[in-house]
Amino acid sequence: MVQLAKREDQIMQIVWQQGNVFIRDIIEELPEPKPHYNSVATIVKILVKKGFLNSEKIGNTHQYSAAVPFEDYRTEHLGEMNIKKKFFGGSFSRMVAHFAKGENLSEEEIKELVSVINKNKDA
């Protein structure tokens, strides 16, 4: 799977969050300074060509939706980056500890994390 450029990723994040979008919906969600309509339209066309977005003609405009589920993209790219191996010597516990250290985890989040670990252990 192709890795996305920064602006492509920003646009895909919006599509994954909102579902079906028009170019104007995307522009509304992008940070200031807002890019020109034509710039966003060009990037969206590139994402369609790359197979990340579906395009449906509605009247005289197009509506876009994700062709690649967020989970698939995240799994693919986290695997490619191999964060655990690259930054934590292959240690899952060091990696989780690093990300949890700065967080003020709620009791529910801790239970959820333990549940995930236990399911993984039993698999």
CSV table of C-alpha atoms in Angstrom, one decimal:
chain,number,residue,atom,x,y,z
A,1,MET,CA,0.0,0.0,0.0
A,2,VAL,CA,1.3,3.5,-0.9
A,3,GLN,CA,2.1,5.8,1.9
A,4,LEU,CA,0.3,9.1,1.8
A,5,ALA,CA,1.8,12.6,1.7
A,6,LYS,CA,1.0,15.0,4.5
A,7,ARG,CA,-1.9,16.8,2.8
A,8,GLU,CA,-3.2,13.5,1.4
A,9,ASP,CA,-3.2,12.1,4.9
A,10,GLN,CA,-5.0,15.1,6.3
A,11,ILE,CA,-7.7,14.7,3.7
A,12,MET,CA,-8.1,11.0,4.3
A,13,GLN,CA,-8.4,11.6,8.0
A,14,ILE,CA,-11.3,13.9,7.3
A,15,VAL,CA,-12.9,11.3,5.0
A,16,TRP,CA,-12.4,8.5,7.5
A,17,GLN,CA,-14.1,10.6,10.2
A,18,GLN,CA,-17.0,12.0,8.2
A,19,GLY,CA,-17.7,9.2,5.7
A,20,ASN,CA,-19.2,10.7,2.6
A,21,VAL,CA,-17.8,14.2,1.8
A,22,PHE,CA,-17.7,16.9,-0.9
A,23,ILE,CA,-14.6,19.0,-1.6
A,24,ARG,CA,-16.2,21.9,0.4
A,25,ASP,CA,-16.6,19.6,3.5
A,26,ILE,CA,-12.9,18.7,3.3
A,27,ILE,CA,-11.9,22.4,3.0
A,28,GLU,CA,-14.0,23.3,6.1
A,29,GLU,CA,-12.1,20.8,8.2
A,30,LEU,CA,-8.6,21.6,7.1
A,31,PRO,CA,-6.5,23.9,9.3
A,32,GLU,CA,-5.8,27.6,8.5
A,33,PRO,CA,-4.7,28.9,6.1
A,34,LYS,CA,-7.4,27.1,4.0
A,35,PRO,CA,-6.1,25.8,0.7
A,36,HIS,CA,-7.8,26.9,-2.5
A,37,TYR,CA,-10.6,24.7,-3.8
A,38,ASN,CA,-8.7,23.7,-6.9
A,39,SER,CA,-5.7,22.5,-4.8
A,40,VAL,CA,-7.9,20.3,-2.7
A,41,ALA,CA,-9.7,19.0,-5.8
A,42,THR,CA,-6.4,18.1,-7.4
A,43,ILE,CA,-5.3,16.1,-4.3
A,44,VAL,CA,-8.7,14.4,-4.1
A,45,LYS,CA,-8.4,13.3,-7.7
A,46,ILE,CA,-4.9,11.9,-7.0
A,47,LEU,CA,-6.4,10.0,-4.0
A,48,VAL,CA,-9.1,8.5,-6.3
A,49,LYS,CA,-6.4,7.5,-8.8
A,50,LYS,CA,-4.3,5.9,-6.1
A,51,GLY,CA,-7.4,3.9,-5.0
A,52,PHE,CA,-7.9,5.6,-1.6
A,53,LEU,CA,-11.1,7.3,-2.5
A,54,ASN,CA,-14.3,6.4,-4.3
A,55,SER,CA,-16.0,9.1,-6.3
A,56,GLU,CA,-19.8,9.3,-7.0
A,57,LYS,CA,-21.3,11.9,-9.3
A,58,ILE,CA,-24.2,13.6,-7.7
A,59,GLY,CA,-25.8,16.2,-9.9
A,60,ASN,CA,-23.0,18.4,-11.1
A,61,THR,CA,-20.6,17.6,-8.3
A,62,HIS,CA,-18.8,14.6,-6.8
A,63,GLN,CA,-19.1,13.0,-3.4
A,64,TYR,CA,-16.2,11.1,-2.1
A,65,SER,CA,-15.9,8.2,0.3
A,66,ALA,CA,-13.0,6.0,1.6
A,67,ALA,CA,-12.1,3.1,-0.6
A,68,VAL,CA,-9.5,1.9,1.9
A,69,PRO,CA,-10.7,1.4,5.5
A,70,PHE,CA,-8.7,3.3,8.2
A,71,GLU,CA,-7.9,0.1,10.0
A,72,ASP,CA,-6.3,-1.4,6.9
A,73,TYR,CA,-4.2,1.7,6.3
A,74,ARG,CA,-3.1,2.0,10.0
A,75,THR,CA,-2.2,-1.7,10.2
A,76,GLU,CA,-0.2,-1.6,7.0
A,77,HIS,CA,1.8,1.5,7.9
A,78,LEU,CA,2.4,0.6,11.5
A,79,GLY,CA,3.7,-2.7,10.3
A,80,GLU,CA,6.0,-1.0,7.7
A,81,MET,CA,7.3,1.4,10.3
A,82,ASN,CA,7.9,-1.4,12.8
A,83,ILE,CA,7.8,1.1,15.7
A,84,LYS,CA,8.2,-1.7,18.3
A,85,LYS,CA,11.4,-2.9,16.7
A,86,LYS,CA,12.9,0.4,15.6
A,87,PHE,CA,12.3,2.4,18.9
A,88,PHE,CA,11.7,-0.2,21.6
A,89,GLY,CA,14.1,-3.0,20.9
A,90,GLY,CA,11.2,-5.3,19.9
A,91,SER,CA,9.7,-5.0,23.4
A,92,PHE,CA,5.9,-4.5,23.4
A,93,SER,CA,5.9,-3.7,27.2
A,94,ARG,CA,8.5,-0.9,26.8
A,95,MET,CA,6.5,0.5,23.9
A,96,VAL,CA,3.2,0.5,25.8
A,97,ALA,CA,4.9,1.9,28.9
A,98,HIS,CA,6.3,4.7,26.9
A,99,PHE,CA,2.9,5.7,25.5
A,100,ALA,CA,1.1,5.2,28.8
A,101,LYS,CA,3.7,7.1,30.8
A,102,GLY,CA,2.6,10.6,29.9
A,103,GLU,CA,-1.1,9.7,29.9
A,104,ASN,CA,-3.5,9.9,32.9
A,105,LEU,CA,-5.2,6.6,32.1
A,106,SER,CA,-8.7,6.1,33.5
A,107,GLU,CA,-9.7,2.9,35.3
A,108,GLU,CA,-11.7,2.0,32.2
A,109,GLU,CA,-8.8,2.5,29.9
A,110,ILE,CA,-6.5,0.4,32.1
A,111,LYS,CA,-9.1,-2.4,32.1
A,112,GLU,CA,-9.4,-2.2,28.3
A,113,LEU,CA,-5.7,-2.4,27.9
A,114,VAL,CA,-5.4,-5.4,30.2
A,115,SER,CA,-8.3,-7.1,28.3
A,116,VAL,CA,-6.6,-6.6,25.0
A,117,ILE,CA,-3.3,-8.0,26.4
A,118,ASN,CA,-5.1,-11.0,27.9
A,119,LYS,CA,-7.0,-11.7,24.6
A,120,ASN,CA,-3.7,-11.6,22.8
A,121,LYS,CA,-2.0,-13.9,25.3
A,122,ASP,CA,-4.8,-16.5,24.9
A,123,ALA,CA,-4.8,-16.4,21.1
